[in-house]
Short mmCIF file of C-alpha atoms in Angstrom, two decimals:
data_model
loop_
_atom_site.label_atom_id
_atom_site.label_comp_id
_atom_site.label_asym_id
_atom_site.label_seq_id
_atom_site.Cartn_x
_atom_site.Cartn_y
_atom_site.Cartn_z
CA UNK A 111 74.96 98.99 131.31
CA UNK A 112 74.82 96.76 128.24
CA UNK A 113 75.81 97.78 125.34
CA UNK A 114 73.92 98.93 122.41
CA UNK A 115 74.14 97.95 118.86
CA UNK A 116 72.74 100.10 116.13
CA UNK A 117 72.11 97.89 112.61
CA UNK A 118 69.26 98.08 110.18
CA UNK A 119 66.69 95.99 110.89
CA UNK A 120 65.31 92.92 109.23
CA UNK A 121 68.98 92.07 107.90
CA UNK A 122 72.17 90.47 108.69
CA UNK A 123 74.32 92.83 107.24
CA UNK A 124 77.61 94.35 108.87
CA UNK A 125 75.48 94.07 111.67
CA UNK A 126 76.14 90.33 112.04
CA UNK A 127 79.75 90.41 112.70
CA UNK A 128 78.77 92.17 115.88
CA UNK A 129 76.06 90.66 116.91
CA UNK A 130 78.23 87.40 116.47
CA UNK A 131 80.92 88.60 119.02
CA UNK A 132 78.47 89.61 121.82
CA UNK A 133 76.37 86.17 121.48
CA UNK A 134 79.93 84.20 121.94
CA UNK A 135 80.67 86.25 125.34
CA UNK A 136 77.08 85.99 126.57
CA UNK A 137 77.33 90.10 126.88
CA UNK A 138 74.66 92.44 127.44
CA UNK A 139 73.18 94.09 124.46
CA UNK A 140 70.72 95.82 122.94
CA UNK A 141 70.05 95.62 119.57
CA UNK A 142 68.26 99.02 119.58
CA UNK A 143 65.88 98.74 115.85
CA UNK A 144 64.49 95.27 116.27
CA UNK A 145 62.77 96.92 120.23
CA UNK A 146 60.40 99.57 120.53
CA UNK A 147 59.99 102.07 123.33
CA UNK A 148 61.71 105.47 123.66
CA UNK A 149 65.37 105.38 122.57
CA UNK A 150 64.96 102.17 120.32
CA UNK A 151 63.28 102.00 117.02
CA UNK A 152 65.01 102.65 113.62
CA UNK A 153 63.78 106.23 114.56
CA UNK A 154 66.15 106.21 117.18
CA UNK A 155 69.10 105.08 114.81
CA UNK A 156 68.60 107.67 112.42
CA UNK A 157 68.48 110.29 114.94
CA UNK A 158 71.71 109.04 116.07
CA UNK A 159 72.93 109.26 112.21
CA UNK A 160 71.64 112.48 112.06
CA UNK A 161 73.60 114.01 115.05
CA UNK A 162 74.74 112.36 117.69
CA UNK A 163 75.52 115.70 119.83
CA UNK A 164 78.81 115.45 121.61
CA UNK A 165 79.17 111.94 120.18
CA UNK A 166 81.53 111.96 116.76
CA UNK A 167 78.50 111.48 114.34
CA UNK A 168 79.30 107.80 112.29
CA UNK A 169 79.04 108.20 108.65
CA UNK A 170 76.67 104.47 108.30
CA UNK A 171 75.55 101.92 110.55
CA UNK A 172 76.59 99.63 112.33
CA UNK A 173 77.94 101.12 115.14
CA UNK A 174 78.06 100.63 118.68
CA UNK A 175 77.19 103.06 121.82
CA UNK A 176 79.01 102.11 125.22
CA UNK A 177 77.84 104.70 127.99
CA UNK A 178 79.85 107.66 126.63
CA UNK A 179 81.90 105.96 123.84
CA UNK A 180 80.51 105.56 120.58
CA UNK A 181 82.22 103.05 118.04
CA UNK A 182 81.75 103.17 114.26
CA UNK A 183 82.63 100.77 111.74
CA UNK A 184 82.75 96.66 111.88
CA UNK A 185 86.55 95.79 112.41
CA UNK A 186 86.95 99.26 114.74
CA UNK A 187 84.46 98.24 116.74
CA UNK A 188 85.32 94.60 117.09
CA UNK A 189 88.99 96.24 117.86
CA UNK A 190 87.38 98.03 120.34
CA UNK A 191 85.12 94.74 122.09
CA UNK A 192 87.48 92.40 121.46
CA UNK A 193 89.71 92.62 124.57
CA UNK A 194 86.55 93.26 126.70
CA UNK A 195 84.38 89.84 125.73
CA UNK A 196 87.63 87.58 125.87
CA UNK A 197 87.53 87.39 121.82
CA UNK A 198 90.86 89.35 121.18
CA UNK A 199 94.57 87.61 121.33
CA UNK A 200 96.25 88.52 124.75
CA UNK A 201 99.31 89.88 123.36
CA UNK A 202 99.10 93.24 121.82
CA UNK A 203 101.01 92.77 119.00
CA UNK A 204 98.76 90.11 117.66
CA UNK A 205 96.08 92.51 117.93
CA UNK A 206 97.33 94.30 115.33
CA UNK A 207 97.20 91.07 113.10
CA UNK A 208 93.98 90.55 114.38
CA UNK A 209 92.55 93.52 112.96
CA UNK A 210 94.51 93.61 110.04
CA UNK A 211 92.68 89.88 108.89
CA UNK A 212 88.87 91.74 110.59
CA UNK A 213 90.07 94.23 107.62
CA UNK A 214 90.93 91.56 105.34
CA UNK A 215 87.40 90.22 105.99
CA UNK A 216 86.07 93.95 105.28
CA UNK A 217 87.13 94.24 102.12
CA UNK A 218 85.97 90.64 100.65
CA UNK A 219 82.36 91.72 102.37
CA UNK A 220 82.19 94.46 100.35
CA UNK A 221 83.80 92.78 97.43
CA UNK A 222 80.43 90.42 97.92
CA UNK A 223 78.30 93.21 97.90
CA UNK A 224 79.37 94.67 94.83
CA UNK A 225 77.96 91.16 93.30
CA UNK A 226 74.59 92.31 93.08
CA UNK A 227 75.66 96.14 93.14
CA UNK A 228 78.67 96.58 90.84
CA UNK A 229 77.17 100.04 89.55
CA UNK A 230 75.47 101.96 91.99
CA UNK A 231 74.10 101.12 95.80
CA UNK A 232 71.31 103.72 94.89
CA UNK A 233 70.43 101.66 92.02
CA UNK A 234 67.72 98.45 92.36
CA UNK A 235 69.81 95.06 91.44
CA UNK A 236 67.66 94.65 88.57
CA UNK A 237 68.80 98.08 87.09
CA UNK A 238 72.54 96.28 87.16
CA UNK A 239 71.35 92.92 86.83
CA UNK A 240 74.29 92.36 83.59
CA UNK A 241 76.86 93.88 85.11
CA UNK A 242 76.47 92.15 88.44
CA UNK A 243 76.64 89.27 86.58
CA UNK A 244 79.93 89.69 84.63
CA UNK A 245 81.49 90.91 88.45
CA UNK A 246 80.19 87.95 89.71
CA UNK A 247 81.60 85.39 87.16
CA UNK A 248 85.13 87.41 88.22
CA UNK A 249 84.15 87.31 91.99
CA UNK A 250 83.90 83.40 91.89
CA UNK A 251 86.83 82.52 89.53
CA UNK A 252 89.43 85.08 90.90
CA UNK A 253 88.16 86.52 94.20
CA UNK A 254 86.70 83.56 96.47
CA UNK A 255 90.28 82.00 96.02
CA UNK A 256 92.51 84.77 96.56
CA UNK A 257 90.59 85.53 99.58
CA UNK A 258 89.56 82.19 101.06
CA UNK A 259 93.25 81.09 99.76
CA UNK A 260 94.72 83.66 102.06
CA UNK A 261 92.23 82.75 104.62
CA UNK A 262 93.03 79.33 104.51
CA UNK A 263 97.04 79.39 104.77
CA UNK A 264 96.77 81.96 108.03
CA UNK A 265 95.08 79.10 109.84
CA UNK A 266 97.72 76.99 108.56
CA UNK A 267 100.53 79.05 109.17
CA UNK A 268 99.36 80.41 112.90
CA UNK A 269 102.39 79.54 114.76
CA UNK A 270 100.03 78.45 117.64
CA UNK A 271 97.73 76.16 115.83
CA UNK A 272 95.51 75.77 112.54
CA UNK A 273 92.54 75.49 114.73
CA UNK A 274 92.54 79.79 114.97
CA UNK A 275 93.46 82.45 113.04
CA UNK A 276 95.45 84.30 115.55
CA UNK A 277 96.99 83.45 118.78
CA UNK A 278 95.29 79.91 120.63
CA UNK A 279 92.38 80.48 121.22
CA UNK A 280 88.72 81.86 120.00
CA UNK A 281 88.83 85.30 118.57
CA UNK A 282 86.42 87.45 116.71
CA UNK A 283 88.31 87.35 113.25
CA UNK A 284 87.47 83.45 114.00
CA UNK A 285 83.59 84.33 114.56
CA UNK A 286 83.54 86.40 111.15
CA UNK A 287 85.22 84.00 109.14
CA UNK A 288 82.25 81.72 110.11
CA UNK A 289 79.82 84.10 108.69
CA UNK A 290 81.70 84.07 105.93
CA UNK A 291 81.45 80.81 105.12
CA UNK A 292 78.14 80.81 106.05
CA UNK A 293 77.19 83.86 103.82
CA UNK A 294 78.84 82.27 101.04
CA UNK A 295 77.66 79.10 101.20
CA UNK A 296 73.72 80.84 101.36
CA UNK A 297 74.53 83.76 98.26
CA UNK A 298 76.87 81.13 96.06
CA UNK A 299 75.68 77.44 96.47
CA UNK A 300 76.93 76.35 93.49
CA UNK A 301 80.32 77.76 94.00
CA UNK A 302 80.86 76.94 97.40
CA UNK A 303 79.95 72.88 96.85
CA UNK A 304 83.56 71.96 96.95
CA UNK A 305 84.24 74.00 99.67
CA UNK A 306 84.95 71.33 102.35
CA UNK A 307 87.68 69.97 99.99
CA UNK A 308 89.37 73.51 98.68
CA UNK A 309 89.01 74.75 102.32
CA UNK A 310 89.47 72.18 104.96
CA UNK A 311 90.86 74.32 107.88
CA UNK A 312 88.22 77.22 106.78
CA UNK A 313 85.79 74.87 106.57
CA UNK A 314 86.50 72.84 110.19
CA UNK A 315 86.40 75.83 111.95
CA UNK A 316 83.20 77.09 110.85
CA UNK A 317 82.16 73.40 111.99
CA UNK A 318 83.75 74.31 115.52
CA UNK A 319 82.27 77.33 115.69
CA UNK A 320 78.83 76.69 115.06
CA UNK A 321 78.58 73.66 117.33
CA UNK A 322 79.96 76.74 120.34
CA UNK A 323 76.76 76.38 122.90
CA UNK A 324 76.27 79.87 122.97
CA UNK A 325 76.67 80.35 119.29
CA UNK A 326 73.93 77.20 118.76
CA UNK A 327 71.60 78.69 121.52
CA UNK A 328 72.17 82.08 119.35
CA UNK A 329 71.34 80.37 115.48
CA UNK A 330 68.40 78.80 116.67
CA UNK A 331 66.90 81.62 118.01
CA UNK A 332 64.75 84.54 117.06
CA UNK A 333 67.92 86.84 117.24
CA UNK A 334 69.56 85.42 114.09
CA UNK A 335 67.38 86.72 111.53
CA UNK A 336 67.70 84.77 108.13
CA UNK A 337 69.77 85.62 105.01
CA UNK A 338 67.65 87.03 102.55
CA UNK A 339 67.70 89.86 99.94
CA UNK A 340 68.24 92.77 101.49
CA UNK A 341 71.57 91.94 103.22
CA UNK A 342 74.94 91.30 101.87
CA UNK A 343 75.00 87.59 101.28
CA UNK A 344 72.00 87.60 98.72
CA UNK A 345 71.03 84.95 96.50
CA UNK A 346 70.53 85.23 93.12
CA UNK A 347 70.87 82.05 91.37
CA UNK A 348 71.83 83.64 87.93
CA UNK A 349 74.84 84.87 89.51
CA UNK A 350 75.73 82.04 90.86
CA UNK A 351 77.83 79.21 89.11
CA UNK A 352 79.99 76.04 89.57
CA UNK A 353 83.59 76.80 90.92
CA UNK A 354 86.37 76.17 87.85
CA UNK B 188 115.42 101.57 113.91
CA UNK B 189 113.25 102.89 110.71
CA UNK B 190 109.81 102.13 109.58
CA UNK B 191 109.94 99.78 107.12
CA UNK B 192 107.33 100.93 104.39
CA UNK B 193 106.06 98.03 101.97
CA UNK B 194 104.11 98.94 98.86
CA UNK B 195 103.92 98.72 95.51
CA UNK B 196 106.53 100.94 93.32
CA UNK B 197 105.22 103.75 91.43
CA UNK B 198 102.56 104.90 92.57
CA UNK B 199 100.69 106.86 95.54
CA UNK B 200 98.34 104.36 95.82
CA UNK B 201 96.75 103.55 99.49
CA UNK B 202 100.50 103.85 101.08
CA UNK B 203 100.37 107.30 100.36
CA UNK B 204 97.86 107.89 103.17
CA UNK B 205 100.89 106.46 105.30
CA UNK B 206 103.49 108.07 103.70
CA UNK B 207 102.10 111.65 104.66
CA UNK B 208 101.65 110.45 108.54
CA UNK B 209 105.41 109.73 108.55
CA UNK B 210 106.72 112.60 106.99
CA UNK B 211 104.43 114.68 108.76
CA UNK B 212 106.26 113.38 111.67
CA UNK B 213 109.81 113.61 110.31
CA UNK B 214 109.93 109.95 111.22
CA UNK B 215 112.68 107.71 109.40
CA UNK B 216 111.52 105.13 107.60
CA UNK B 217 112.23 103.15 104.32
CA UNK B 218 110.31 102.82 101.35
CA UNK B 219 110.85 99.58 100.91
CA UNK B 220 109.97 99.02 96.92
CA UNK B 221 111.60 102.39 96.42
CA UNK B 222 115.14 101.21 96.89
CA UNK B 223 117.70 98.66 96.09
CA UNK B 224 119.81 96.35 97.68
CA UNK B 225 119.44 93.61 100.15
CA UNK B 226 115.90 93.35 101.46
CA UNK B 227 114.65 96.04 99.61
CA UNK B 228 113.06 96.27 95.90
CA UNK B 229 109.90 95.14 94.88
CA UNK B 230 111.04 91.85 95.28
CA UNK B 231 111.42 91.98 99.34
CA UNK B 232 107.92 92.86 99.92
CA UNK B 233 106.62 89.79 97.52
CA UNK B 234 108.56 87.62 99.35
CA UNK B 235 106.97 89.31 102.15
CA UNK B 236 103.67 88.70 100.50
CA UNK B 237 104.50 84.94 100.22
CA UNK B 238 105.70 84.28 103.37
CA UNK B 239 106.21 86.45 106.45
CA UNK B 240 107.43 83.67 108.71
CA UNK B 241 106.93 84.12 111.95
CA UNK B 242 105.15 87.33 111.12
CA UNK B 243 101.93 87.41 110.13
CA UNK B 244 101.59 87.47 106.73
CA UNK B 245 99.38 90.33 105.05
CA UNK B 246 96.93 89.84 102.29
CA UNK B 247 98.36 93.35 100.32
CA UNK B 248 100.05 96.33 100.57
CA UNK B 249 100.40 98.36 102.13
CA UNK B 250 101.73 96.89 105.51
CA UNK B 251 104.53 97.86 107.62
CA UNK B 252 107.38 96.66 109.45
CA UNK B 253 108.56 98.07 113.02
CA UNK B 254 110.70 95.94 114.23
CA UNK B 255 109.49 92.35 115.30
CA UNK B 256 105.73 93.68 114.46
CA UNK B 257 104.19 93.58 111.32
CA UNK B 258 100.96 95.81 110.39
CA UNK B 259 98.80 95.56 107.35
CA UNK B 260 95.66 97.90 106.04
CA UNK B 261 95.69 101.67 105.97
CA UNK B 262 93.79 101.93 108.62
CA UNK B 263 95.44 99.55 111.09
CA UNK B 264 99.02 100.97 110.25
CA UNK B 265 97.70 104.75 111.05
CA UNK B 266 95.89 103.48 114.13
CA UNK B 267 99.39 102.09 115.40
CA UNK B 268 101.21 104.79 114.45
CA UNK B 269 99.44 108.07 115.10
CA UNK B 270 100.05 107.84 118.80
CA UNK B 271 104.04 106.85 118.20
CA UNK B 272 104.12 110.06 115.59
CA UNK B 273 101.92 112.56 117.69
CA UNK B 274 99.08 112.39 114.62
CA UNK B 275 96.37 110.41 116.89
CA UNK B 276 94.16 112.33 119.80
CA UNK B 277 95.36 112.19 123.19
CA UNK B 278 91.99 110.73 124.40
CA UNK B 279 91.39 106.93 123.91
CA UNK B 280 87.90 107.68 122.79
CA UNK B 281 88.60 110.13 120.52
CA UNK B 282 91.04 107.08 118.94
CA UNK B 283 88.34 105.52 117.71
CA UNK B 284 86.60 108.14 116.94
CA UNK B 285 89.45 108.67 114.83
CA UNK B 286 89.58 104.94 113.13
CA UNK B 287 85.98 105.49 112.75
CA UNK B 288 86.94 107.97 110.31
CA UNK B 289 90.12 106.76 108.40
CA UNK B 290 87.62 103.50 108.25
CA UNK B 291 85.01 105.34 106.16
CA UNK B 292 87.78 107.39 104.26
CA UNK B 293 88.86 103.55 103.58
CA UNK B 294 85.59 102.69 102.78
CA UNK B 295 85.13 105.84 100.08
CA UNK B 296 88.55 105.74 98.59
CA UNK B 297 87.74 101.70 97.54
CA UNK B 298 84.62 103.07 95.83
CA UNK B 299 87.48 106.00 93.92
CA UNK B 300 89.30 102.48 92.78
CA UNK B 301 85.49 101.10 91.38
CA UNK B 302 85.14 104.19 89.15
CA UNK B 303 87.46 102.49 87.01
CA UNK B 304 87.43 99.11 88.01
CA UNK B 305 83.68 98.36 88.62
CA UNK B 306 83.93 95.02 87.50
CA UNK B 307 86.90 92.99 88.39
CA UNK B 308 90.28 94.29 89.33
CA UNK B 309 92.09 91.83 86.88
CA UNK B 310 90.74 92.97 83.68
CA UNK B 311 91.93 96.06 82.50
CA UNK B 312 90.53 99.83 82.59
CA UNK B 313 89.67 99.34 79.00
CA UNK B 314 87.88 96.41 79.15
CA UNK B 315 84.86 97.52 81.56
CA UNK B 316 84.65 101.17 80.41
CA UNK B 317 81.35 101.27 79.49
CA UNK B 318 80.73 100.21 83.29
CA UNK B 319 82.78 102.39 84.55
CA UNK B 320 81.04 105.52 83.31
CA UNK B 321 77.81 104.02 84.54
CA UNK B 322 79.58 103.67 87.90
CA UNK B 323 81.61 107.16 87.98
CA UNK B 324 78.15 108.76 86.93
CA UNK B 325 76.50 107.55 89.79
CA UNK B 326 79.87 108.26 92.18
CA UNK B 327 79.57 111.90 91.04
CA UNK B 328 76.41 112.40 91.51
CA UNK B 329 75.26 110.50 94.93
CA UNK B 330 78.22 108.97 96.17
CA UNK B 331 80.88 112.57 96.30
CA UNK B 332 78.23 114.49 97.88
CA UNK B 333 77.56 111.65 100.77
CA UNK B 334 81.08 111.07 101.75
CA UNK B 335 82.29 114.41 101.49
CA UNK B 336 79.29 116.00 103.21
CA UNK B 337 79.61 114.57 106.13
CA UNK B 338 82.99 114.75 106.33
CA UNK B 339 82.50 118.84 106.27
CA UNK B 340 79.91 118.06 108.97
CA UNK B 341 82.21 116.35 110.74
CA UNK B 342 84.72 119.40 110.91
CA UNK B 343 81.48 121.78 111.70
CA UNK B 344 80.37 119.48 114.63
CA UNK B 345 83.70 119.21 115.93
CA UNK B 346 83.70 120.38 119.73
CA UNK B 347 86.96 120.98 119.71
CA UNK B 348 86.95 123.18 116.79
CA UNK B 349 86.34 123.30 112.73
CA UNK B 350 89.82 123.08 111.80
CA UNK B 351 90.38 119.78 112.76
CA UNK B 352 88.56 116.50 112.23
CA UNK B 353 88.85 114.89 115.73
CA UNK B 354 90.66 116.21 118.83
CA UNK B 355 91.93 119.90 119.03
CA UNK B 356 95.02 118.81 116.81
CA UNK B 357 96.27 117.62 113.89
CA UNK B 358 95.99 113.99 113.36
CA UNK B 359 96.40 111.32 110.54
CA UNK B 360 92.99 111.84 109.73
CA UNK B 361 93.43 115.17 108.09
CA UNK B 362 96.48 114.64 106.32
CA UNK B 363 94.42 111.66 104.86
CA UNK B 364 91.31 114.10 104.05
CA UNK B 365 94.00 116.29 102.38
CA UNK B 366 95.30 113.23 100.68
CA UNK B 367 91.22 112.30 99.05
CA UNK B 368 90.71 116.30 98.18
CA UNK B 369 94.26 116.34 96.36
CA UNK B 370 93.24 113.29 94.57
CA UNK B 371 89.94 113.78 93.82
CA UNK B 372 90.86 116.92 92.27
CA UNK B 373 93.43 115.63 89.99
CA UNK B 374 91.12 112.47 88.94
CA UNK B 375 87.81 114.88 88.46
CA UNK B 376 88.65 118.06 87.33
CA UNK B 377 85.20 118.69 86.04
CA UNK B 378 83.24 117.52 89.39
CA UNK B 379 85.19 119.18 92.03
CA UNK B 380 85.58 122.49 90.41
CA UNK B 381 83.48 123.81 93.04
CA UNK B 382 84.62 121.91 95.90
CA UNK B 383 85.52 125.41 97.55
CA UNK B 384 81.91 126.89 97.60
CA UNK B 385 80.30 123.17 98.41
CA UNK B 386 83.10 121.89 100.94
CA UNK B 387 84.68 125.23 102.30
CA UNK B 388 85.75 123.99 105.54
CA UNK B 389 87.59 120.50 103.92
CA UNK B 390 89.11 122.47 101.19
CA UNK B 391 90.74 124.64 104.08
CA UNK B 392 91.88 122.12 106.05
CA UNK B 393 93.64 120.65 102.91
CA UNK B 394 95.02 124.26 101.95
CA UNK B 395 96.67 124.51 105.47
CA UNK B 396 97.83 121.07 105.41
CA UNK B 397 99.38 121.89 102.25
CA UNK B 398 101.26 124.80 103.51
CA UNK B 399 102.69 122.59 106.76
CA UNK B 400 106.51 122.53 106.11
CA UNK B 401 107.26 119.36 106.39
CA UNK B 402 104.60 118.27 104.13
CA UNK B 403 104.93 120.86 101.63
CA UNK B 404 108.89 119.68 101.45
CA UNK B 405 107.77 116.26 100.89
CA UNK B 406 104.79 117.56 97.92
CA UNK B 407 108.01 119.18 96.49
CA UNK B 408 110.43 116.41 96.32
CA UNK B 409 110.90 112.90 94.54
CA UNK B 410 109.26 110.85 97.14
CA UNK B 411 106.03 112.01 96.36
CA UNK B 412 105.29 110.16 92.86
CA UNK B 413 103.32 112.01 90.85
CA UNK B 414 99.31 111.22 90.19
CA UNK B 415 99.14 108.76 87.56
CA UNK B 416 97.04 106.07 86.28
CA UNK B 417 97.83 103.12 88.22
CA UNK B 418 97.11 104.35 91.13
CA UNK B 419 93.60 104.78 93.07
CA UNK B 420 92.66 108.37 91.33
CA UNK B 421 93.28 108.18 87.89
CA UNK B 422 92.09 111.00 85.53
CA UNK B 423 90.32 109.54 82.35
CA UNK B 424 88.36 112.65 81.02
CA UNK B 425 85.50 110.15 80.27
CA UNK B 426 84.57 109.44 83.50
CA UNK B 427 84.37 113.14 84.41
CA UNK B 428 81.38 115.37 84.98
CA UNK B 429 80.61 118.77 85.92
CA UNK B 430 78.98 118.32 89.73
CA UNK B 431 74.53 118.16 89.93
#
């Protein structure tokens, strides 16, 4: 039964993350708003939202359904996939570190989205258009570093390697930190130019990763819909400026 | 061997969310900051911070030490634990279902910290006030009622029962909803005066965790550190509101 993956459509989002981990493993999957037909639809996802019945009810999307099991929550649910698409460390205690950087990577995401929402997520950006831009000028100068800093010396310091984050070999914190990159580069060109140099190990394995055949097959398709806007990784050029 | 606890000195803060799951349990463990002598003191856990050697080192507090493993983020650190303490369902599902939750309690308690720090976290309370009442304005009105309805939805939809949040038992989940009710209510006077008639089945589950023994022994002793205002819930009368 593949699995089924409930994200807002016409966005990236948190939804990405996912989407990114079952693409690598080739799995089975629904991604039930972008199909029609009964049981798909955004209709369907806001049913789900609105009760899921014996299912524990998830406060926001994404989440993901698996026959009986429904997952809520990015880093829970790529806790949950991870061991089952080949994308988690073998050992179980590097699990744990596993989804302690997925968490990391949580909290920077929605560090980014408070760029262009500092005050309110009910609010339009252009109703905190000056205070996303004072957040942002503090995002760039103090948070990309401490963050991609942190990101950065895990690779270097994994005991088995600087090509991964955790353990030796591929794993979903690896897949997110290429979105990250990614969604950085797209929201913050300006302050991502130097990136190659202030980054190298961040930046080589967001090289590896894209050029991963199934990943490839997966950005060139119709399934990766483009940043824009309405996602988390938006681009406003006014808050975006050089790196100091 | 004890839990080692690492987390900043001083105040509650997000290790209080493990604190309560471990003295729920009666489990030994150290609070690392809160003592002195070799290893311990603030200065053990920034060495920690800098360097974890062969551990994986975290990006913050709090993260925690048992034995040879090393876990970092709230979340993560309850997910490990509440099996080892008896504070996690039985049923694997109902785990997640579980993380699901401490996830979005994660996910509302960093929006408590952006009442007063809506603009970067290294300037200073005083120095984005005027954003901050914009922000708590907007967290008292929309935000309070979102999170904490559907947490009191989640206790009515429970199947096994409104006086828990998952499973038929206590778990780390409530002590942490008891944990966001006791600090809401000290940082917003004004806005959760009626918490009892809005949220009548959360404000019971925090009065009978409350009244558990072991936690109402810890509530009364010197390792719980008071509310204050360098923690996550700080009470600055500006930012408070009577409730829509």
């Amino acid at each position: 039964m593949p699995y089924e993956l409930y994200y807002w459509d016409g966005l990236q989002g948190r939804g990405e993350f996912i989407r990114l981990a079952l693409e690598e493993a080739g799995a089975a999957y629904i991604d039930i708003t972008r199909e029609s037909g009964p049981g798909r639809g955004t209709s369907a996802m806001m049913r789900m939202l609105k009760d899921a019945g014996d299912l524990h009810t998830p406060f926001a999307p994404p989440f993901l359904k698996d026959g009986e099991l429904l997952v809520s929550h990015v880093a829970n649910i790529l806790f949950y996939l991870g061991p089952k698409l080949g994308l988690a460390p073998e050992d179980e205690g590097l699990r744990y570190a596993a989804n302690g950087l997925q968490l990391t990577i949580t909290d920077f995401v929605c560090e980014v989205h408070d760029t262009h929402h500092p005050i309110a997520t009910e609010l339009y950006y252009e109703d905190q258009k000056e205070a996303a831009k004072a957040r942002s000028i503090s995002f760039i100068d103090h948070r990309i570093p401490k963050y991609l800093g942190y990101f950065e010396r895990t690779l270097s310091n994994n005991p088995a390697g600087d090509k991964h984050s955790v353990g030796n070999r591929l794993s979903y914190v690896d897949l997110s930190l290429f979105q990250v990159i990614e969604g950085l580069r797209y929201a913050f060109p300006r302050a991502t130019q130097l990136f190659a140099r202030q980054y190298p190990l961040l930046v080589a394995l967001h090289d590896r990763v894209q050029e991963r055949p199934n990943i490839a097959r997966y950005l060139a398709s119709s399934r990766r819909i483009p940043f824009n806007e309405s996602g988390i990784f938006r681009h406003y050029p006014e808050l975006d400026r050089d790196a100091v």
